[in-house]
Tab-separated table of C-alpha atoms and ligand atoms in Angstrom:
chain	number	residue	atom	x	y	z
A	15	MET	CA	-15.846	-39.656	-256.627
A	16	ALA	CA	-12.906	-40.520	-254.049
A	17	GLY	CA	-10.124	-42.091	-255.582
A	18	ARG	CA	-8.490	-45.780	-255.045
A	19	LEU	CA	-5.320	-44.971	-253.325
A	20	GLU	CA	-6.944	-42.087	-251.183
A	21	GLY	CA	-4.688	-42.385	-248.352
A	22	LYS	CA	-1.969	-43.784	-249.342
A	23	VAL	CA	1.561	-42.554	-249.881
A	24	ALA	CA	3.891	-43.314	-252.910
A	25	ILE	CA	7.426	-42.767	-254.336
A	26	VAL	CA	8.275	-43.359	-257.927
A	27	THR	CA	11.361	-42.862	-259.342
A	28	GLY	CA	12.313	-41.345	-262.351
A	29	ALA	CA	8.899	-39.774	-262.735
A	30	GLY	CA	10.549	-36.422	-264.102
A	31	ARG	CA	9.333	-36.775	-266.752
A	32	GLY	CA	8.047	-39.859	-269.501
A	33	ILE	CA	6.278	-42.652	-268.134
A	34	GLY	CA	7.667	-41.768	-264.243
A	35	ARG	CA	5.637	-38.490	-264.555
A	36	GLY	CA	2.347	-40.429	-265.646
A	37	GLU	CA	2.026	-42.189	-262.895
A	38	ALA	CA	3.351	-40.401	-260.096
A	39	LEU	CA	-0.273	-37.806	-262.151
A	40	ALA	CA	-2.306	-40.882	-262.330
A	41	LEU	CA	-1.098	-42.025	-258.444
A	42	SER	CA	-2.127	-38.997	-257.597
A	43	GLU	CA	-5.574	-38.083	-259.213
A	44	GLU	CA	-6.257	-41.785	-257.478
A	45	GLY	CA	-5.888	-39.481	-253.982
A	46	ALA	CA	-2.338	-40.892	-253.361
A	47	ALA	CA	0.878	-38.692	-251.555
A	48	VAL	CA	3.563	-38.878	-253.896
A	49	VAL	CA	6.761	-38.532	-253.319
A	50	VAL	CA	8.564	-37.448	-257.360
A	51	ASN	CA	11.786	-38.691	-257.519
A	52	ASP	CA	14.391	-37.533	-260.242
A	53	LEU	CA	17.647	-37.160	-260.435
A	54	GLY	CA	17.593	-34.701	-263.254
A	55	GLY	CA	20.515	-36.182	-265.729
A	56	SER	CA	20.572	-36.904	-269.776
A	57	THR	CA	19.172	-39.338	-271.056
A	58	GLY	CA	23.142	-40.975	-271.045
A	59	GLY	CA	23.325	-40.399	-266.896
A	60	GLU	CA	25.116	-37.814	-266.819
A	61	GLY	CA	24.225	-34.563	-264.989
A	62	ALA	CA	22.159	-33.620	-262.216
A	63	ASP	CA	18.887	-30.811	-262.321
A	64	GLN	CA	15.819	-30.339	-259.938
A	65	THR	CA	13.893	-29.110	-262.092
A	66	PRO	CA	12.207	-31.964	-263.780
A	67	ALA	CA	10.827	-33.657	-260.211
A	68	GLU	CA	9.996	-29.738	-259.264
A	69	GLU	CA	7.954	-29.192	-262.040
A	70	VAL	CA	5.728	-32.619	-261.845
A	71	VAL	CA	5.450	-31.812	-257.775
A	72	ASN	CA	4.131	-27.964	-258.713
A	73	GLU	CA	1.307	-29.576	-262.073
A	74	ILE	CA	0.524	-31.999	-258.925
A	75	LYS	CA	0.126	-29.636	-256.206
A	76	LYS	CA	-2.161	-27.518	-258.904
A	77	ASN	CA	-4.571	-29.693	-259.768
A	78	GLY	CA	-5.011	-30.258	-255.463
A	79	GLY	CA	-2.730	-33.409	-254.462
A	80	LYS	CA	-0.129	-33.686	-252.643
A	81	ALA	CA	3.768	-34.631	-253.457
A	82	VAL	CA	7.185	-33.920	-252.893
A	83	ALA	CA	10.256	-33.781	-254.713
A	84	ASN	CA	13.885	-35.791	-254.113
A	85	TYR	CA	16.914	-35.488	-256.373
A	86	ALA	CA	18.740	-39.250	-255.565
A	87	ASP	CA	20.257	-40.726	-257.829
A	88	VAL	CA	18.875	-44.577	-257.405
A	89	SER	CA	22.261	-46.099	-257.750
A	90	ASN	CA	23.305	-44.489	-254.646
A	91	TYR	CA	22.014	-47.234	-251.567
A	92	ASP	CA	22.440	-44.494	-249.052
A	93	ALA	CA	20.130	-42.207	-250.654
A	94	CYS	CA	17.337	-44.630	-251.551
A	95	GLU	CA	17.715	-45.036	-247.871
A	96	ALA	CA	17.139	-41.144	-247.590
A	97	MET	CA	14.101	-41.079	-249.260
A	98	VAL	CA	12.434	-44.248	-247.740
A	99	LYS	CA	12.664	-41.916	-244.527
A	100	GLN	CA	10.803	-38.540	-246.660
A	101	ALA	CA	8.163	-40.389	-247.074
A	102	LEU	CA	8.093	-41.138	-243.834
A	103	ASP	CA	9.196	-37.795	-242.720
A	104	GLU	CA	6.939	-35.600	-244.681
A	105	PHE	CA	3.366	-38.558	-244.877
A	106	GLY	CA	4.294	-40.497	-241.764
A	107	ARG	CA	3.463	-43.712	-244.194
A	108	LEU	CA	4.772	-45.879	-247.468
A	109	ASP	CA	2.549	-47.815	-249.091
A	110	ILE	CA	3.502	-48.042	-253.052
A	111	LEU	CA	6.325	-48.396	-254.304
A	112	VAL	CA	6.996	-48.270	-258.146
A	113	ASN	CA	11.087	-48.788	-259.591
A	114	ASN	CA	10.529	-46.750	-262.605
A	115	ALA	CA	14.256	-44.718	-263.058
A	116	GLY	CA	16.148	-45.983	-265.663
A	117	ILE	CA	18.808	-44.567	-268.844
A	118	LEU	CA	19.999	-46.419	-272.138
A	119	ARG	CA	23.889	-46.876	-273.051
A	120	ASP	CA	22.818	-48.903	-276.580
A	121	ARG	CA	25.677	-50.423	-277.841
A	122	MET	CA	26.850	-53.424	-279.803
A	123	VAL	CA	28.580	-56.007	-277.533
A	124	PHE	CA	32.374	-55.473	-278.682
A	125	ASN	CA	32.027	-51.145	-278.800
A	126	MET	CA	30.975	-51.702	-275.142
A	127	SER	CA	32.837	-49.845	-272.630
A	128	GLU	CA	33.094	-50.924	-268.802
A	129	ALA	CA	31.287	-47.432	-267.845
A	130	GLU	CA	28.800	-48.527	-270.034
A	131	TRP	CA	28.038	-51.742	-269.010
A	132	ASP	CA	28.248	-50.248	-265.250
A	133	ILE	CA	25.887	-47.559	-265.343
A	134	VAL	CA	23.091	-49.060	-266.738
A	135	VAL	CA	23.442	-52.347	-264.598
A	136	ALA	CA	23.467	-49.835	-261.323
A	137	VAL	CA	20.395	-47.674	-262.133
A	138	HIS	CA	18.151	-49.689	-263.915
A	139	MET	CA	18.764	-53.646	-261.881
A	140	LYS	CA	20.842	-52.207	-258.572
A	141	GLY	CA	18.556	-49.078	-258.385
A	142	THR	CA	15.673	-51.238	-257.971
A	143	PHE	CA	17.549	-53.480	-255.086
A	144	ASN	CA	18.301	-49.912	-253.661
A	145	THR	CA	15.432	-48.960	-252.770
A	146	ILE	CA	12.984	-51.946	-251.864
A	147	LYS	CA	16.033	-52.966	-249.483
A	148	HIS	CA	14.327	-49.927	-247.448
A	149	ALA	CA	11.021	-49.814	-248.596
A	150	SER	CA	10.885	-53.553	-247.460
A	151	ILE	CA	11.028	-52.894	-244.133
A	152	VAL	CA	8.822	-51.013	-244.090
A	153	PHE	CA	6.429	-52.862	-245.745
A	154	ARG	CA	6.545	-55.239	-243.327
A	155	GLN	CA	6.257	-53.900	-240.052
A	156	GLN	CA	2.672	-52.714	-241.051
A	157	ARG	CA	2.178	-56.244	-243.646
A	158	SER	CA	0.919	-55.055	-246.529
A	159	GLY	CA	3.103	-53.017	-249.185
A	160	ARG	CA	2.957	-52.399	-253.406
A	161	ILE	CA	6.033	-53.132	-255.424
A	162	ILE	CA	5.842	-51.997	-259.118
A	163	ASN	CA	8.951	-52.276	-261.288
A	164	THR	CA	9.230	-51.620	-264.459
A	165	GLY	CA	10.760	-54.118	-267.257
A	166	SER	CA	10.624	-54.024	-270.752
A	167	SER	CA	10.385	-56.061	-274.096
A	168	SER	CA	13.587	-55.253	-274.741
A	169	GLY	CA	14.587	-57.617	-271.528
A	170	LEU	CA	13.506	-59.892	-274.696
A	171	GLY	CA	17.033	-59.386	-276.169
A	172	ASN	CA	16.987	-56.397	-278.546
A	173	ALA	CA	21.127	-56.292	-280.824
A	174	GLY	CA	22.480	-52.981	-278.757
A	175	GLN	CA	20.894	-53.399	-276.048
A	176	ALA	CA	23.757	-56.334	-273.735
A	177	ASN	CA	23.996	-53.908	-270.591
A	178	TYR	CA	19.389	-52.702	-270.770
A	179	ALA	CA	18.513	-56.255	-272.088
A	180	ALA	CA	20.509	-57.591	-269.244
A	181	ALA	CA	19.680	-55.426	-266.548
A	182	LYS	CA	15.656	-55.781	-267.215
A	183	ALA	CA	15.384	-59.271	-267.351
A	184	GLY	CA	17.394	-59.168	-263.718
A	185	VAL	CA	14.665	-56.410	-263.150
A	186	SER	CA	12.292	-59.458	-263.800
A	187	GLY	CA	13.685	-61.994	-262.195
A	188	MET	CA	14.146	-59.944	-258.823
A	189	SER	CA	10.808	-58.824	-259.394
A	190	ARG	CA	9.464	-62.547	-259.301
A	191	ALA	CA	12.196	-63.541	-256.353
A	192	LEU	CA	10.272	-61.239	-254.093
A	193	ALA	CA	7.190	-61.966	-255.122
A	194	ARG	CA	7.922	-65.188	-252.794
A	195	GLU	CA	9.509	-63.452	-249.838
A	196	LEU	CA	7.178	-61.125	-249.402
A	197	GLY	CA	3.962	-62.536	-249.919
A	198	SER	CA	2.806	-63.480	-247.207
A	199	ARG	CA	3.375	-60.194	-245.225
A	200	SER	CA	1.109	-59.204	-247.775
A	201	ILE	CA	2.831	-57.631	-250.060
A	202	THR	CA	2.929	-57.474	-253.819
A	203	VAL	CA	4.848	-57.487	-256.296
A	204	ASN	CA	5.095	-56.945	-259.798
A	205	CYS	CA	5.689	-55.911	-262.994
A	206	VAL	CA	5.180	-53.101	-265.491
A	207	ALA	CA	6.955	-54.054	-269.267
A	208	PRO	CA	6.490	-51.548	-271.113
A	209	GLY	CA	6.779	-52.098	-275.762
A	210	PHE	CA	7.433	-48.729	-277.554
A	211	ILE	CA	6.393	-45.238	-275.655
A	212	ASP	CA	6.522	-42.080	-276.840
A	213	THR	CA	8.594	-40.586	-274.195
A	214	ASP	CA	12.394	-38.928	-274.062
A	215	MET	CA	13.955	-41.756	-274.243
A	216	THR	CA	12.322	-43.553	-277.260
A	217	LYS	CA	12.479	-40.102	-279.641
A	218	ALA	CA	16.226	-39.808	-280.198
A	219	LEU	CA	15.637	-43.802	-282.495
A	220	PRO	CA	16.554	-43.007	-286.367
A	221	ASP	CA	13.628	-43.129	-288.345
A	222	ALA	CA	14.266	-46.537	-290.165
A	223	GLN	CA	13.780	-48.078	-286.422
A	224	ARG	CA	11.070	-46.210	-285.592
A	225	ASP	CA	9.194	-47.589	-288.591
A	226	ALA	CA	10.418	-50.976	-288.148
A	227	LEU	CA	8.822	-51.434	-285.023
A	228	LEU	CA	6.332	-49.143	-285.700
A	229	GLY	CA	5.317	-52.468	-288.516
A	230	GLN	CA	5.444	-54.736	-285.271
A	231	ILE	CA	3.243	-53.616	-283.429
A	232	PRO	CA	-0.944	-54.685	-283.865
A	233	LEU	CA	-2.392	-51.640	-282.822
A	234	GLY	CA	-0.002	-49.397	-284.803
A	235	ARG	CA	0.941	-46.773	-282.497
A	236	LEU	CA	3.402	-45.780	-279.977
A	237	GLY	CA	1.736	-46.660	-276.620
A	238	GLN	CA	1.527	-43.131	-274.509
A	239	ALA	CA	3.085	-42.646	-270.972
A	240	ASP	CA	-0.667	-42.569	-269.084
A	241	GLU	CA	-1.187	-46.149	-270.545
A	242	VAL	CA	1.686	-47.590	-268.560
A	243	ALA	CA	0.433	-45.530	-265.308
A	244	ALA	CA	-2.597	-46.888	-265.886
A	245	ALA	CA	-1.846	-50.472	-265.267
A	246	VAL	CA	0.265	-49.475	-262.757
A	247	ALA	CA	-2.654	-47.341	-260.577
A	248	PHE	CA	-4.500	-50.764	-261.047
A	249	LEU	CA	-1.555	-52.932	-259.914
A	250	ALA	CA	-1.230	-50.574	-256.631
A	251	SER	CA	-5.417	-50.407	-256.330
A	252	PRO	CA	-7.024	-52.568	-253.719
A	253	ARG	CA	-8.376	-54.696	-256.698
A	254	ALA	CA	-4.982	-55.948	-257.499
A	255	ALA	CA	-4.317	-57.785	-254.118
A	256	TYR	CA	-4.659	-61.107	-254.700
A	257	ILE	CA	-2.142	-60.543	-258.417
A	258	THR	CA	1.459	-60.990	-257.303
A	259	GLY	CA	4.888	-61.936	-259.152
A	260	THR	CA	3.370	-61.085	-262.228
A	261	THR	CA	4.031	-58.708	-265.493
A	262	ILE	CA	1.395	-56.245	-267.518
A	263	HIS	CA	2.852	-55.820	-270.871
A	264	VAL	CA	1.759	-52.670	-272.154
A	265	ASN	CA	2.874	-52.547	-275.579
A	266	GLY	CA	-0.062	-52.907	-278.114
A	267	GLY	CA	1.128	-56.775	-278.836
A	268	MET	CA	4.323	-55.945	-279.797
A	269	TYR	CA	5.142	-59.088	-277.697
A	270	MET	CA	2.578	-62.011	-277.048
A	271	SER	CA	3.088	-64.860	-274.038
B	20	NAP	P1	13.121	-40.822	-269.734
B	20	NAP	O1	11.516	-39.600	-270.678
B	20	NAP	O2	14.004	-41.468	-270.075
B	20	NAP	O3	12.600	-41.078	-268.286
B	20	NAP	C1	13.316	-41.825	-267.218
B	20	NAP	C2	13.354	-40.946	-266.298
B	20	NAP	O4	14.188	-42.144	-264.849
B	20	NAP	C3	13.750	-39.728	-266.222
B	20	NAP	O5	12.711	-38.936	-265.664
B	20	NAP	C4	15.204	-39.851	-265.817
B	20	NAP	O6	15.586	-38.100	-265.504
B	20	NAP	C5	14.936	-40.187	-264.266
B	20	NAP	N1	16.666	-41.202	-264.279
B	20	NAP	C6	17.720	-41.606	-265.150
B	20	NAP	N2	18.110	-42.310	-264.101
B	20	NAP	C7	18.375	-41.794	-262.278
B	20	NAP	C8	18.814	-41.821	-261.961
B	20	NAP	N3	20.137	-43.100	-261.636
B	20	NAP	N4	17.957	-41.460	-260.565
B	20	NAP	C9	17.181	-41.328	-260.716
B	20	NAP	N5	15.924	-40.815	-261.352
B	20	NAP	C10	17.173	-41.099	-262.899
B	20	NAP	O7	12.441	-42.927	-269.973
B	20	NAP	P2	10.917	-43.635	-269.665
B	20	NAP	O8	10.838	-44.262	-271.937
B	20	NAP	O9	10.056	-42.730	-269.410
B	20	NAP	O10	11.591	-44.816	-269.705
B	20	NAP	C11	11.292	-45.384	-267.853
B	20	NAP	C12	11.195	-46.280	-267.666
B	20	NAP	O11	10.517	-47.920	-268.622
B	20	NAP	C13	12.936	-46.819	-267.656
B	20	NAP	O12	12.833	-47.931	-266.830
B	20	NAP	C14	12.592	-47.280	-269.452
B	20	NAP	O13	14.073	-48.673	-268.875
B	20	NAP	C15	11.421	-48.383	-268.996
B	20	NAP	N6	10.848	-48.280	-270.485
B	20	NAP	C16	10.527	-47.259	-271.356
B	20	NAP	C17	10.126	-47.786	-272.803
B	20	NAP	C18	10.149	-46.933	-273.740
B	20	NAP	O14	9.685	-47.253	-274.932
B	20	NAP	N7	10.267	-45.636	-273.307
B	20	NAP	C19	9.738	-49.250	-273.007
B	20	NAP	C20	10.314	-50.368	-271.619
B	20	NAP	C21	10.530	-49.658	-270.831
B	20	NAP	P3	16.077	-37.914	-265.473
B	20	NAP	O15	15.870	-37.656	-267.049
B	20	NAP	O16	15.386	-36.215	-265.175
B	20	NAP	O17	17.865	-37.565	-265.417
């Protein structure tokens, strides 16, 4: 059976691990060619290693899909322009942009350094702008495109995450503004908001905090990367053509609106 995204081309940022890896695999399974972006640093954001992106590209190719690696730091404006150009050069078009790359620098505000504030806002919020700026030019010209950004339940305000909560709330506001700006050209802009998903980002949590969070989830378990990816694949699909400016919460009922 043909996938819902045959002939489409997608960029997924932060796709070397965790949720982004799941999203790259899911979009590929639906038929899209994928630019697998990943910096290859630590959860804190340091370093750069090409292995994670290459492994996901190899996995996609082994399954019969098309993919190419990109190692840009999404907080770098020019590197994001080059990433969009790479999609066009390699695959001839760009249809779907998934902004997923993310890091944590959790700290109470009175202990938080300026650098810890700046890097979290730079990766999540500026990184989301950086890719959209360049992709939206392509999408406007072709009068179609799907932009899927990554919010978080933490955007509602978790103690110890002032930088992350501010950045995620910023991504949500930016997404709603862009849904209005770009809608007239049939470009949709939506968010997924993961709750408590089993990835490297959450593995580091102390047991007590993990148990407390689990107790808030009606479905009684952590989510999996492929469950967030399923929502992203839907938002990228033809069936979601009339959905824009919204957020799909993938959180097992942890927060409801
Ligand atoms: P993860 O396992 O740590 O993966 C994050 C990915 O982003 C990594 O592959 C990382 O690459 C990449 N990345 C980090 N900084 C980057 C940069 N500057 N440029 C390019 N790539 C970069 O985390 P995750 O749990 O999958 O999180 C994915 C997204 O979901 C994030 O936006 C996160 O805030 C959001 N989220 C997660 C949860 C959760 O429960 N897990 C909940 C709510 C929201 P390297 O590590 O290879 O450098």
